[in-house]
Amino acid sequence: MARDLAIDLGTANTLVYMKQTGIILNEPTVIALNTRNGEVLAMGQEAWQMIGRTPGYIVAVRPLRQGAITDFDVTQRMIRLILQRAGVGRFPRPRVLICVPSAITEVEKRAVEEAALRAGARGAYLIEQPLAAAIGANLPINEPVGSMVVDVGGGTTEVAIISLGGIVTLKAIRVGGFDIDAAIQNYVRAEYTMAIGERTSEDIKIAIGSAEPDVVDVRVEVRGRDLVAGLPRHVQLDPDEVRRAIEEPVAAICEATIDALSECPPELSQDILIQGIHLTGGGGLLKGMVERLAREAHVPVQLTPQPLETVVLGAGRCLEAFDSLHSMFMCA
Ligand code: ADP
Ligand code: MG
């Protein structure tokens, strides 16, 4: 028998967990396509290195940028590459559990399932990302107790309140880490008439971005291209201006959290007041995010131990206990 696989197809990162083995792949959700013949040239890390450095006919695509399938062919090729990397094709075909956004449509669900089957899976199962995150965070999701997960990814933020194995309240917005990067890019362009790349703005965010004042006190030097002279140039950015530049997406993430709390049944709000909010996803690592959410939502907040891996680890636990947990899976 092939070992079952769990795939977290994130907007920013793709992770694969193999049953009885653990995480075997962790790469950016990017592929490089030759637009002349549709050939996939690379995926993951290798494709990511190509962004912004490729000739015109090679494009790097983030196929899940908006949180779900925008291009079925590309997604299918990507799943095939992932399965190839995991050794599928050489071994008997595995069952595959795919973590998908809760806001996914029926058509998109079938597209993901179909893509996995065509790519060589023996069976394709789907699980909602917030449920997988809650399982990965060890929350008591099958009990009649409210658990709350805020998953801040690259292109999306999903806020879910879970009880008795299901999502009771969901807020999904198309705002995440990518929007924070874009806000930094726009700020540097407007304030310093300088162009910086996507990767540079992400580096700035990780180095000195923050959701609350006074949590960072270093400056960074940023290199880019002067928009007037067209020449390379550098400027110093301080954490306070970066914090103000990213306020809009950060506020949107907080607002989605508060909206979910205000829409949830009162009994569950009581539970969450005690159990707190579990923040996860790479965006949860933004400095000051835990404090900011706690301050605005008036609820304790804690970051899950491995925010970038929580979803795939949760799905991995489902694989390890396939028979007892498979009621969690959605049917496409
Ligand atoms: P997805 O599940 O959508 O693929 P991830 O959970 O992998 O997203 O998170 C990716 C996002 O997290 C990216 O936007 C990335 O820039 C951001 N990120 C990763 N590490 C940090 C950090 N230390 N501080 C702020 N943002 C971070
Ligand atoms: Mg994710």
Coordinates of C-alpha atoms and ligand atoms in Angstrom, one line a residue:
M1 CA 0.0 0.0 0.0
A2 CA 1.2 3.5 -0.8
R3 CA 1.5 5.8 2.2
D4 CA -1.4 8.3 2.4
L5 CA -0.6 12.0 1.8
A6 CA -2.0 15.2 3.2
I7 CA -1.5 18.3 1.2
D8 CA -1.9 21.9 2.5
L9 CA -2.3 23.8 -0.7
G10 CA -1.8 27.3 0.8
T11 CA -1.9 30.5 -1.2
A12 CA 1.7 31.1 -0.2
N13 CA 3.1 27.7 0.8
T14 CA 2.5 24.1 -0.1
L15 CA 3.2 21.4 2.5
V16 CA 2.9 17.7 2.2
Y17 CA 2.7 15.2 5.1
M18 CA 3.3 11.5 4.5
K19 CA 1.6 9.1 6.8
Q20 CA 4.0 7.6 9.4
T21 CA 6.7 9.9 8.1
G22 CA 5.9 13.5 8.7
I23 CA 6.4 16.6 6.5
I24 CA 8.2 15.7 3.3
L25 CA 7.7 18.8 1.3
N26 CA 7.5 22.5 2.2
E27 CA 7.8 24.9 -0.7
P28 CA 6.2 28.2 -2.0
T29 CA 3.0 27.7 -4.0
V30 CA 4.5 28.9 -7.2
I31 CA 5.1 27.4 -10.6
A32 CA 7.1 28.7 -13.5
L33 CA 5.2 28.3 -16.8
N34 CA 6.5 28.6 -20.4
T35 CA 3.6 30.5 -22.0
R36 CA 4.7 29.5 -25.5
N37 CA 3.9 25.8 -24.9
G38 CA 2.2 25.7 -21.5
E39 CA 5.0 23.6 -20.1
V40 CA 5.6 23.7 -16.4
L41 CA 9.3 24.5 -15.9
A42 CA 9.6 24.4 -12.2
M43 CA 7.6 24.5 -9.0
G44 CA 8.2 25.6 -5.5
Q45 CA 11.5 27.1 -4.4
E46 CA 13.0 26.8 -7.9
A47 CA 10.1 28.6 -9.5
W48 CA 10.1 31.2 -6.8
Q49 CA 13.7 32.1 -7.6
M50 CA 12.6 32.9 -11.1
I51 CA 10.0 35.6 -10.1
G52 CA 11.0 38.9 -11.6
R53 CA 14.1 37.4 -13.3
T54 CA 12.6 35.6 -16.2
P55 CA 12.3 36.4 -19.9
G56 CA 8.9 37.5 -21.1
Y57 CA 7.6 34.1 -22.1
I58 CA 8.3 32.4 -18.8
V59 CA 5.8 33.5 -16.1
A60 CA 5.8 32.6 -12.5
V61 CA 2.3 31.9 -11.3
R62 CA 0.9 31.7 -7.8
P63 CA -2.1 29.6 -8.9
L64 CA -3.9 29.9 -5.5
R65 CA -3.2 33.5 -4.9
Q66 CA -6.8 34.4 -4.2
G67 CA -7.3 31.4 -2.0
A68 CA -8.8 29.0 -4.5
I69 CA -8.3 27.6 -7.9
T70 CA -8.1 30.3 -10.5
D71 CA -6.6 28.2 -13.2
F72 CA -7.6 24.5 -13.2
D73 CA -4.9 23.3 -15.6
V74 CA -2.2 24.9 -13.6
T75 CA -3.5 23.5 -10.3
Q76 CA -3.7 20.1 -11.8
R77 CA -0.1 20.3 -13.1
M78 CA 1.0 21.5 -9.7
I79 CA -0.7 18.6 -7.8
R80 CA 0.9 16.2 -10.3
L81 CA 4.3 17.7 -9.6
I82 CA 3.7 17.4 -5.8
L83 CA 2.7 13.8 -6.1
Q84 CA 5.7 13.1 -8.3
R85 CA 8.0 14.7 -5.8
A86 CA 6.3 12.5 -3.1
G87 CA 7.2 9.4 -5.2
V88 CA 3.7 8.7 -6.5
G89 CA 3.9 6.9 -9.9
R90 CA 6.8 4.8 -8.8
F91 CA 4.8 3.3 -5.9
P92 CA 1.2 2.2 -5.6
R93 CA -1.2 5.1 -5.7
P94 CA -1.9 6.8 -2.3
R95 CA -5.0 8.3 -0.9
V96 CA -4.7 12.0 -0.7
L97 CA -6.3 14.4 1.8
I98 CA -6.2 18.0 0.6
C99 CA -6.7 21.0 2.9
V100 CA -8.9 23.6 1.1
P101 CA -10.3 27.0 2.1
S102 CA -13.7 26.8 3.8
A103 CA -15.1 29.4 1.4
I104 CA -14.4 27.1 -1.6
T105 CA -17.3 26.6 -4.0
E106 CA -18.7 23.2 -5.0
V107 CA -17.2 23.6 -8.5
E108 CA -13.8 24.4 -7.0
K109 CA -14.1 21.4 -4.7
R110 CA -14.8 19.1 -7.6
A111 CA -11.9 20.7 -9.5
V112 CA -9.4 20.0 -6.7
E113 CA -10.7 16.5 -6.3
E114 CA -10.6 15.8 -10.0
A115 CA -7.1 17.3 -10.2
A116 CA -5.8 15.0 -7.5
L117 CA -7.4 11.9 -9.1
R118 CA -6.1 12.8 -12.5
A119 CA -2.7 13.4 -11.0
G120 CA -2.6 9.8 -9.7
A121 CA -4.3 9.7 -6.3
R122 CA -6.2 6.5 -5.5
G123 CA -8.8 8.5 -3.6
A124 CA -9.1 12.2 -3.0
Y125 CA -10.5 13.7 0.2
L126 CA -10.9 17.3 1.3
I127 CA -10.8 19.0 4.7
E128 CA -11.4 22.6 5.5
Q129 CA -8.2 24.4 6.5
P130 CA -9.6 25.9 9.7
L131 CA -10.6 22.4 10.9
A132 CA -7.2 21.0 10.0
A133 CA -5.6 24.0 11.8
A134 CA -7.7 23.3 15.0
I135 CA -6.7 19.6 14.9
G136 CA -3.1 20.6 14.4
A137 CA -3.4 23.0 17.4
N138 CA -4.8 20.2 19.5
L139 CA -8.1 21.9 20.2
P140 CA -11.0 19.9 21.5
I141 CA -12.9 20.2 18.3
N142 CA -15.2 17.3 18.8
E143 CA -16.5 18.5 22.2
P144 CA -19.4 20.8 22.6
V145 CA -17.0 23.6 23.4
G146 CA -16.2 26.6 21.2
S147 CA -12.7 26.7 19.7
M148 CA -11.6 29.7 17.6
V149 CA -8.9 29.7 15.0
V150 CA -7.6 32.7 13.1
D151 CA -5.5 31.6 10.2
V152 CA -3.6 34.4 8.4
G153 CA -2.1 33.1 5.2
G154 CA -0.7 34.8 2.2
G155 CA -3.8 35.6 0.2
T156 CA -6.5 35.0 2.7
T157 CA -7.5 35.1 6.3
E158 CA -9.9 32.5 7.6
V159 CA -11.6 33.0 11.0
A160 CA -13.5 30.0 12.3
I161 CA -15.4 29.1 15.4
I162 CA -15.6 25.4 15.8
S163 CA -17.8 23.1 18.0
L164 CA -18.7 19.5 17.8
G165 CA -16.5 18.8 14.8
G166 CA -17.9 21.5 12.6
I167 CA -17.5 25.1 11.7
V168 CA -20.2 27.1 13.4
T169 CA -19.1 30.6 12.3
L170 CA -16.8 31.4 9.4
K171 CA -15.3 34.7 8.2
A172 CA -13.1 34.4 5.2
I173 CA -11.5 37.5 3.6
R174 CA -9.1 37.9 0.7
V175 CA -6.6 39.7 2.8
G176 CA -3.4 38.3 4.1
G177 CA 0.4 38.5 4.1
F178 CA 0.5 39.3 0.3
D179 CA -1.6 42.4 1.0
I180 CA 0.8 43.5 3.7
D181 CA 3.7 43.1 1.2
A182 CA 1.8 45.1 -1.4
A183 CA 1.0 47.9 1.2
I184 CA 4.8 48.2 1.8
Q185 CA 5.5 48.3 -1.9
N186 CA 2.9 51.0 -2.4
Y187 CA 4.2 53.1 0.5
V188 CA 7.8 53.0 -0.7
R189 CA 6.7 53.9 -4.2
A190 CA 4.6 56.9 -3.0
E191 CA 6.8 58.1 -0.2
Y192 CA 10.3 57.6 -1.8
T193 CA 9.4 57.3 -5.5
M194 CA 11.3 54.0 -5.4
A195 CA 10.2 50.7 -6.8
I196 CA 10.9 47.5 -4.8
G197 CA 10.1 43.9 -5.6
E198 CA 7.6 41.6 -4.0
R199 CA 10.3 39.7 -2.2
T200 CA 12.0 42.8 -0.9
S201 CA 8.7 44.0 0.6
E202 CA 8.2 40.6 2.2
D203 CA 11.7 40.8 3.7
I204 CA 10.9 44.3 5.1
K205 CA 7.7 43.0 6.6
I206 CA 9.4 40.1 8.3
A207 CA 12.3 42.2 9.5
I208 CA 10.5 45.3 10.9
G209 CA 6.7 45.0 10.1
S210 CA 4.4 45.2 13.1
A211 CA 0.8 45.4 14.1
E212 CA 1.4 47.4 17.3
P213 CA 3.6 50.4 18.2
D214 CA 6.9 50.0 19.9
V215 CA 7.4 46.3 19.3
V216 CA 10.3 46.8 16.9
D217 CA 13.2 49.3 17.3
V218 CA 15.5 48.7 14.4
R219 CA 15.6 50.3 11.0
V220 CA 16.3 48.5 7.7
E221 CA 18.1 49.7 4.6
V222 CA 16.1 49.0 1.5
R223 CA 17.5 48.8 -2.1
G224 CA 15.3 49.5 -5.1
R225 CA 15.1 51.4 -8.3
D226 CA 14.4 55.2 -8.4
L227 CA 11.3 55.8 -10.4
V228 CA 12.5 59.2 -11.7
A229 CA 16.2 58.6 -12.4
G230 CA 15.7 54.9 -13.1
L231 CA 18.8 54.0 -11.1
P232 CA 19.4 51.8 -8.1
R233 CA 19.1 53.6 -4.8
H234 CA 18.6 52.8 -1.2
V235 CA 16.6 54.3 1.7
Q236 CA 16.3 53.7 5.4
L237 CA 12.9 52.6 6.7
D238 CA 11.8 52.8 10.3
P239 CA 9.4 50.4 12.0
D240 CA 6.8 53.1 12.7
E241 CA 6.3 54.2 9.1
V242 CA 6.1 50.5 8.1
R243 CA 3.5 49.9 10.8
R244 CA 1.4 52.8 9.5
A245 CA 1.8 51.7 5.9
I246 CA 0.4 48.2 6.6
E247 CA -2.4 49.4 8.9
E248 CA -5.2 48.8 6.4
P249 CA -4.7 45.1 5.8
V250 CA -3.9 44.5 9.5
A251 CA -7.1 46.3 10.5
A252 CA -9.1 44.2 8.1
I253 CA -7.7 41.0 9.7
C254 CA -8.7 42.3 13.1
E255 CA -12.1 43.3 11.9
A256 CA -12.8 39.8 10.4
T257 CA -11.9 38.3 13.8
I258 CA -14.3 40.7 15.6
D259 CA -17.0 40.1 13.1
A260 CA -16.8 36.3 13.7
L261 CA -16.9 36.8 17.4
S262 CA -19.9 39.0 17.2
E263 CA -21.8 36.6 15.0
C264 CA -21.1 33.5 17.0
P265 CA -23.7 32.0 19.4
P266 CA -23.4 33.4 22.9
E267 CA -22.6 30.1 24.6
L268 CA -19.6 29.7 22.3
S269 CA -18.4 33.3 23.0
Q270 CA -18.3 32.4 26.6
D271 CA -16.1 29.4 25.8
I272 CA -13.8 31.5 23.7
L273 CA -13.5 34.1 26.4
I274 CA -11.9 31.3 28.5
Q275 CA -10.2 29.2 25.8
G276 CA -8.9 32.2 23.8
I277 CA -8.2 32.6 20.1
H278 CA -5.6 30.4 18.4
L279 CA -3.7 32.4 15.9
T280 CA -2.0 30.5 13.1
G281 CA -0.6 30.8 9.6
G282 CA 2.5 32.7 8.6
G283 CA 0.7 36.0 8.9
G284 CA 0.2 35.3 12.6
L285 CA 4.0 35.7 13.0
L286 CA 3.8 39.4 12.2
K287 CA 5.3 41.2 15.2
G288 CA 2.6 42.5 17.6
M289 CA -0.2 40.6 16.0
V290 CA -1.0 38.5 19.1
E291 CA -1.1 41.7 21.2
R292 CA -3.1 43.6 18.7
L293 CA -5.8 40.9 18.3
A294 CA -6.1 40.5 22.1
R295 CA -6.4 44.2 22.6
E296 CA -9.1 44.6 20.0
A297 CA -11.1 41.4 20.6
H298 CA -10.8 41.5 24.4
V299 CA -10.0 37.8 24.4
P300 CA -6.7 36.1 25.2
V301 CA -4.8 35.2 22.0
Q302 CA -2.0 32.6 21.5
L303 CA 0.0 31.7 18.5
T304 CA 0.0 28.0 17.7
P305 CA 3.5 26.3 18.1
Q306 CA 4.3 26.0 14.4
P307 CA 2.1 28.5 12.6
L308 CA 3.3 27.7 9.1
E309 CA 2.8 23.9 9.7
T310 CA -0.3 23.7 11.8
V311 CA -2.7 23.0 9.0
V312 CA -0.7 20.2 7.4
L313 CA 0.1 18.7 10.8
G314 CA -3.6 18.6 11.6
A315 CA -4.4 17.0 8.3
G316 CA -1.5 14.6 9.0
R317 CA -3.2 13.6 12.3
C318 CA -6.3 12.9 10.3
L319 CA -4.3 10.5 8.1
E320 CA -2.9 8.7 11.1
A321 CA -6.4 8.2 12.5
F322 CA -8.1 8.0 9.1
D323 CA -11.0 5.8 10.2
S324 CA -11.9 7.7 13.4
L325 CA -11.5 11.2 11.9
H326 CA -12.7 10.8 8.4
S327 CA -16.1 12.2 9.4
M328 CA -14.3 15.5 9.3
F329 CA -13.7 15.3 5.6
M330 CA -16.0 17.2 3.2
C331 CA -17.5 15.4 0.4
A332 CA -16.9 17.0 -2.9
Ligands
ADP1 P1 -0.8 30.1 3.1 O1 -1.4 29.1 4.1 O2 -1.8 31.0 2.5 O3 0.1 29.4 2.1 P2 1.1 30.7 5.1 O4 0.4 30.3 6.4 O5 2.2 29.8 4.6 O6 0.1 31.0 4.0 O7 1.7 32.1 5.4 C1 2.4 32.8 4.4 C2 2.4 34.3 4.8 O8 3.0 34.5 6.0 C3 3.3 35.1 3.7 O9 2.5 36.2 3.4 C4 4.5 35.4 4.5 O10 5.1 36.6 4.1 C5 4.0 35.5 5.9 N1 5.0 35.3 7.0 C6 5.8 34.3 7.1 N2 6.7 34.5 8.2 C7 6.3 35.8 8.7 C8 6.9 36.6 9.7 N3 7.9 36.2 10.5 N4 6.3 37.8 9.9 C9 5.3 38.2 9.1 N5 4.7 37.5 8.1 C10 5.3 36.3 7.9
MG2 MG -2.7 28.2 5.1

